[in-house]
Amino acid sequence: MLDAIDGVALDADKEKAGAFWDDVNQGSLKKLWLDAKVSATLDRSTKQVHAPQAWAAGYDGKGTKVAVLDTGVDAGHPDLKGRISASKNFTDSADADDHQGHGTHTTSTVGGTGAASGGKKKGVAPGAALLNGKVLNDGGYGETSWIIAGMQWAVEQGADVVSMSLGNPDERDCTDPMAQATEELARSHPNTLFVIAAGNSGPGDNTVSSPGCAPSVLTVAPSTATTRPRTSPAAARSTAPTPSSPRSPPRASASPRPTRAGAASTPTSP
């Protein structure tokens, strides 16, 4: 069940598609969507969000719960060992472990201890409690229903922040189920901040992918070490405004190099 959109995810055998269609037409179904695929995108930052200054002031994320929805986590990695407080697998993969690399990278960037580098490459919030929601399978792809179920789980777990470095570039007008579910969850749980990648469909307006297009989330856009997002070499990344939000949403800095999920096999934090 996908309560955030008052919906349900179903599988239909291609050989029985006709019978399935007859069944849904006889019910009270309002709309039928394909369970669209979603892929991972890589974003990382520490210095540009002034994390060192926050650490110096005594803010390291302690007392905060962050859910990372991605390809899973390698809980045995030195930067994350003993750091994962809960895990759940929503995909067609066998377990919640990360066999792809992207999720371990993004989770380490959020809250890794930096143990593998002697503390040099620790995450933005090394004191935060981390939740591992595997919504992308071992190939780095996920279905819309998996993402929605993962977001619902994160909220139920009491996450203060839900981090999602993923998106569907084919959906940009925020009318799709994933964007609608994200907006509903963000509005109905004002104490939970959804932080979502803008995507890789830019440059240009109206290129923010779903669910980063939702107006009530914090959408992460790119920059280099010295330039602002719209003027950087990374301008091919998506920018706002979106159709549902005439103004650009809040931005946080991110990696200047768009990287495929498969390239993120080693968790690092600049």
Short mmCIF file of C-alpha atoms in Angstrom, two decimals:
data_model
loop_
_atom_site.label_atom_id
_atom_site.label_comp_id
_atom_site.label_asym_id
_atom_site.label_seq_id
_atom_site.Cartn_x
_atom_site.Cartn_y
_atom_site.Cartn_z
CA MET A 1 0.00 0.00 0.00
CA LEU A 2 1.18 3.51 -0.87
CA ASP A 3 -0.79 5.55 1.66
CA ALA A 4 0.89 8.85 0.75
CA ILE A 5 -0.95 8.83 -2.60
CA ASP A 6 -3.88 6.60 -1.56
CA GLY A 7 -2.60 4.00 -4.00
CA VAL A 8 -1.30 0.48 -4.39
CA ALA A 9 1.46 -1.12 -6.47
CA LEU A 10 0.44 -4.08 -8.64
CA ASP A 11 2.19 -6.56 -10.94
CA ALA A 12 0.48 -7.82 -14.09
CA ASP A 13 1.51 -10.76 -16.25
CA LYS A 14 1.93 -9.60 -19.86
CA GLU A 15 0.12 -12.69 -21.08
CA LYS A 16 -2.86 -11.76 -18.92
CA ALA A 17 -2.81 -8.03 -19.61
CA GLY A 18 -6.27 -8.11 -21.18
CA ALA A 19 -7.87 -9.69 -18.13
CA PHE A 20 -6.00 -7.29 -15.83
CA TRP A 21 -7.27 -4.32 -17.82
CA ASP A 22 -10.84 -5.62 -17.64
CA ASP A 23 -10.53 -5.99 -13.85
CA VAL A 24 -9.24 -2.48 -13.20
CA ASN A 25 -11.87 -0.95 -15.47
CA GLN A 26 -14.64 -2.55 -13.40
CA GLY A 27 -13.41 -1.05 -10.13
CA SER A 28 -13.22 2.47 -8.68
CA LEU A 29 -9.73 3.17 -10.00
CA LYS A 30 -9.17 6.89 -10.63
CA LYS A 31 -5.87 6.68 -12.49
CA LEU A 32 -3.34 4.05 -13.55
CA TRP A 33 0.38 4.83 -13.76
CA LEU A 34 3.27 2.71 -14.94
CA ASP A 35 5.70 2.00 -12.09
CA ALA A 36 8.46 4.15 -13.61
CA LYS A 37 12.13 3.39 -13.06
CA VAL A 38 14.31 5.74 -11.03
CA SER A 39 18.11 5.92 -11.13
CA ALA A 40 20.83 7.12 -8.77
CA THR A 41 22.70 10.42 -9.07
CA LEU A 42 25.87 11.31 -7.14
CA ASP A 43 26.17 14.50 -5.07
CA ARG A 44 28.67 15.23 -2.29
CA SER A 45 29.79 18.22 -0.27
CA THR A 46 31.25 19.19 3.10
CA LYS A 47 33.42 22.29 2.90
CA GLN A 48 30.99 24.20 0.70
CA VAL A 49 28.18 23.74 3.21
CA HIS A 50 30.60 24.94 5.93
CA ALA A 51 30.56 21.64 7.80
CA PRO A 52 33.99 22.27 9.42
CA GLN A 53 32.67 25.46 11.00
CA ALA A 54 29.62 23.58 12.31
CA TRP A 55 31.85 20.88 13.79
CA ALA A 56 34.00 23.53 15.48
CA ALA A 57 30.86 24.99 17.04
CA GLY A 58 29.92 21.59 18.43
CA TYR A 59 27.34 20.57 15.81
CA ASP A 60 28.07 17.14 14.36
CA GLY A 61 24.56 15.77 13.90
CA LYS A 62 24.27 14.13 17.32
CA GLY A 63 20.64 13.63 18.23
CA THR A 64 19.57 13.78 14.58
CA LYS A 65 18.25 10.83 12.59
CA VAL A 66 19.01 10.77 8.84
CA ALA A 67 17.47 8.26 6.45
CA VAL A 68 19.39 7.64 3.23
CA LEU A 69 17.27 6.12 0.46
CA ASP A 70 19.62 4.63 -2.11
CA THR A 71 21.24 1.34 -3.20
CA GLY A 72 21.75 0.11 0.36
CA VAL A 73 24.78 0.31 2.62
CA ASP A 74 27.96 -1.67 3.22
CA ALA A 75 27.58 -1.66 7.01
CA GLY A 76 31.00 -3.24 7.38
CA HIS A 77 32.85 -0.30 5.82
CA PRO A 78 35.13 1.38 8.42
CA ASP A 79 33.38 4.74 7.97
CA LEU A 80 29.97 3.21 8.68
CA LYS A 81 30.70 0.33 11.03
CA GLY A 82 28.27 0.49 13.95
CA ARG A 83 26.59 3.56 12.51
CA ILE A 84 23.46 2.08 10.90
CA SER A 85 20.57 2.01 13.36
CA ALA A 86 17.97 0.45 11.04
CA SER A 87 17.82 -1.05 7.54
CA LYS A 88 15.05 -2.17 5.20
CA ASN A 89 15.04 -3.48 1.65
CA PHE A 90 12.23 -2.33 -0.67
CA THR A 91 13.70 -3.67 -3.92
CA ASP A 92 13.85 -6.90 -5.88
CA SER A 93 17.42 -7.47 -4.67
CA ALA A 94 18.13 -10.13 -2.06
CA ASP A 95 19.07 -7.89 0.87
CA ALA A 96 19.60 -4.33 2.11
CA ASP A 97 23.37 -4.48 1.59
CA ASP A 98 25.01 -2.27 -1.02
CA HIS A 99 26.32 -4.34 -3.93
CA GLN A 100 26.49 -1.33 -6.25
CA GLY A 101 28.44 1.33 -4.32
CA HIS A 102 26.35 4.47 -4.66
CA GLY A 103 24.44 4.08 -1.39
CA THR A 104 27.58 3.47 0.65
CA HIS A 105 29.13 6.58 -0.86
CA THR A 106 26.16 8.85 -0.19
CA THR A 107 25.60 7.48 3.32
CA SER A 108 29.26 8.01 4.16
CA THR A 109 29.05 11.55 2.82
CA VAL A 110 26.08 12.18 5.09
CA GLY A 111 27.46 10.69 8.28
CA GLY A 112 30.60 8.60 7.85
CA THR A 113 33.15 8.75 10.65
CA GLY A 114 36.15 9.04 8.33
CA ALA A 115 37.78 6.07 10.09
CA ALA A 116 39.19 4.75 6.81
CA SER A 117 41.11 8.00 6.29
CA GLY A 118 42.10 8.74 9.86
CA GLY A 119 39.19 11.15 10.20
CA LYS A 120 40.22 13.26 7.21
CA LYS A 121 37.27 12.32 5.02
CA LYS A 122 34.37 12.20 7.44
CA GLY A 123 30.80 12.97 6.48
CA VAL A 124 28.84 16.15 7.03
CA ALA A 125 27.13 14.87 10.18
CA PRO A 126 29.33 12.12 11.69
CA GLY A 127 27.32 12.11 14.91
CA ALA A 128 23.92 11.47 13.31
CA ALA A 129 22.02 8.20 13.56
CA LEU A 130 21.77 6.65 10.09
CA LEU A 131 18.87 4.73 8.55
CA ASN A 132 19.45 2.59 5.46
CA GLY A 133 16.46 2.38 3.13
CA LYS A 134 17.34 0.36 0.03
CA VAL A 135 15.05 1.69 -2.71
CA LEU A 136 17.41 1.18 -5.66
CA ASN A 137 18.42 -2.36 -6.59
CA ASP A 138 21.88 -3.79 -7.21
CA GLY A 139 21.79 -2.33 -10.73
CA GLY A 140 21.27 1.20 -9.39
CA TYR A 141 17.62 1.43 -10.47
CA GLY A 142 14.36 1.46 -8.58
CA GLU A 143 10.63 1.54 -9.20
CA THR A 144 8.39 4.41 -8.16
CA SER A 145 6.52 2.27 -5.65
CA TRP A 146 9.78 1.26 -3.97
CA ILE A 147 10.76 4.92 -3.52
CA ILE A 148 7.36 5.86 -2.10
CA ALA A 149 7.40 2.90 0.30
CA GLY A 150 10.91 3.87 1.40
CA MET A 151 9.89 7.46 2.08
CA GLN A 152 6.90 6.30 4.12
CA TRP A 153 9.18 4.00 6.13
CA ALA A 154 11.69 6.80 6.77
CA VAL A 155 8.96 9.05 8.16
CA GLU A 156 7.60 6.23 10.30
CA GLN A 157 11.10 5.69 11.68
CA GLY A 158 11.13 9.31 12.86
CA ALA A 159 13.79 10.55 10.45
CA ASP A 160 14.62 14.23 10.83
CA VAL A 161 16.17 14.25 7.34
CA VAL A 162 15.48 12.03 4.34
CA SER A 163 18.36 12.12 1.84
CA MET A 164 17.64 11.00 -1.74
CA SER A 165 20.33 11.21 -4.41
CA LEU A 166 18.04 9.86 -7.11
CA GLY A 167 15.34 10.90 -9.53
CA ASN A 168 13.25 10.28 -12.62
CA PRO A 169 14.32 12.74 -15.37
CA ASP A 170 11.27 11.90 -17.46
CA GLU A 171 8.95 13.45 -14.88
CA ARG A 172 9.41 17.19 -14.27
CA ASP A 173 5.98 18.73 -13.79
CA CYS A 174 5.39 17.22 -10.33
CA THR A 175 2.15 15.49 -11.32
CA ASP A 176 3.59 11.96 -11.13
CA PRO A 177 2.93 9.68 -8.12
CA MET A 178 6.45 9.93 -6.69
CA ALA A 179 6.46 13.74 -6.65
CA GLN A 180 2.92 13.84 -5.26
CA ALA A 181 3.83 11.37 -2.50
CA THR A 182 6.94 13.34 -1.61
CA GLU A 183 4.99 16.59 -1.41
CA GLU A 184 2.29 14.98 0.73
CA LEU A 185 4.83 13.49 3.14
CA ALA A 186 6.82 16.72 3.35
CA ARG A 187 3.72 18.79 4.08
CA SER A 188 2.18 16.33 6.53
CA HIS A 189 5.47 15.86 8.41
CA PRO A 190 6.90 19.39 8.77
CA ASN A 191 9.62 18.19 11.15
CA THR A 192 11.11 15.95 8.47
CA LEU A 193 13.26 17.62 5.80
CA PHE A 194 13.48 15.88 2.43
CA VAL A 195 16.81 16.63 0.70
CA ILE A 196 16.70 15.53 -2.94
CA ALA A 197 19.00 15.76 -5.97
CA ALA A 198 17.94 18.16 -8.74
CA GLY A 199 19.01 15.74 -11.48
CA ASN A 200 21.14 15.83 -14.61
CA SER A 201 18.72 17.16 -17.25
CA GLY A 202 19.87 20.81 -17.46
CA PRO A 203 20.82 23.41 -18.30
CA GLY A 204 17.63 25.40 -18.50
CA ASP A 205 14.53 26.04 -16.47
CA ASN A 206 11.98 23.33 -15.67
CA THR A 207 14.61 20.57 -15.75
CA VAL A 208 14.46 19.46 -12.10
CA SER A 209 13.55 15.78 -12.05
CA SER A 210 10.98 14.07 -9.83
CA PRO A 211 10.80 14.05 -6.84
CA GLY A 212 13.22 16.99 -6.49
CA CYS A 213 10.63 19.15 -8.27
CA ALA A 214 8.29 18.98 -5.26
CA PRO A 215 8.01 22.52 -3.84
CA SER A 216 8.23 21.52 -0.16
CA VAL A 217 11.61 19.75 -0.38
CA LEU A 218 15.18 21.04 -0.31
CA THR A 219 16.52 20.44 -3.82
CA VAL A 220 20.29 19.97 -4.17
CA ALA A 221 21.92 21.62 -7.17
CA PRO A 222 25.62 21.58 -8.19
CA SER A 223 28.47 24.04 -8.03
CA THR A 224 32.24 24.01 -8.33
CA ALA A 225 34.62 25.05 -5.56
CA THR A 226 34.55 28.68 -6.66
CA THR A 227 31.35 29.33 -8.63
CA ARG A 228 27.61 29.46 -8.08
CA PRO A 229 25.37 26.71 -9.50
CA ARG A 230 24.06 28.59 -12.55
CA THR A 231 27.49 29.71 -13.75
CA SER A 232 29.53 26.61 -13.02
CA PRO A 233 30.83 24.03 -15.54
CA ALA A 234 28.32 21.72 -13.91
CA ALA A 235 25.45 23.76 -15.35
CA ALA A 236 24.26 20.71 -17.26
CA ARG A 237 22.73 19.66 -13.98
CA SER A 238 19.08 20.54 -13.53
CA THR A 239 17.88 23.97 -12.46
CA ALA A 240 14.60 25.51 -11.30
CA PRO A 241 12.03 27.02 -11.48
CA THR A 242 9.73 24.07 -11.94
CA PRO A 243 6.15 24.34 -13.23
CA SER A 244 4.81 24.00 -9.68
CA SER A 245 7.17 26.57 -8.18
CA PRO A 246 7.80 29.88 -9.99
CA ARG A 247 10.85 30.59 -7.89
CA SER A 248 14.01 28.56 -7.63
CA PRO A 249 13.91 26.16 -4.64
CA PRO A 250 16.63 26.32 -1.97
CA ARG A 251 19.95 24.92 -3.12
CA ALA A 252 22.84 23.20 -1.41
CA SER A 253 26.19 22.70 -3.07
CA ALA A 254 27.05 19.35 -4.57
CA SER A 255 29.65 17.50 -6.59
CA PRO A 256 30.96 19.41 -9.62
CA ARG A 257 31.21 16.17 -11.58
CA PRO A 258 28.10 14.23 -12.52
CA THR A 259 29.08 10.62 -11.79
CA ARG A 260 27.27 7.41 -12.62
CA ALA A 261 26.33 5.29 -9.64
CA GLY A 262 28.76 2.56 -10.63
CA ALA A 263 31.67 4.94 -10.22
CA ALA A 264 30.88 5.53 -6.58
CA SER A 265 32.29 2.33 -5.21
CA THR A 266 34.39 3.95 -2.48
CA PRO A 267 32.70 6.27 0.03
CA THR A 268 34.60 9.54 0.33
CA SER A 269 33.85 13.01 1.61
CA PRO A 270 35.85 16.06 0.47
#
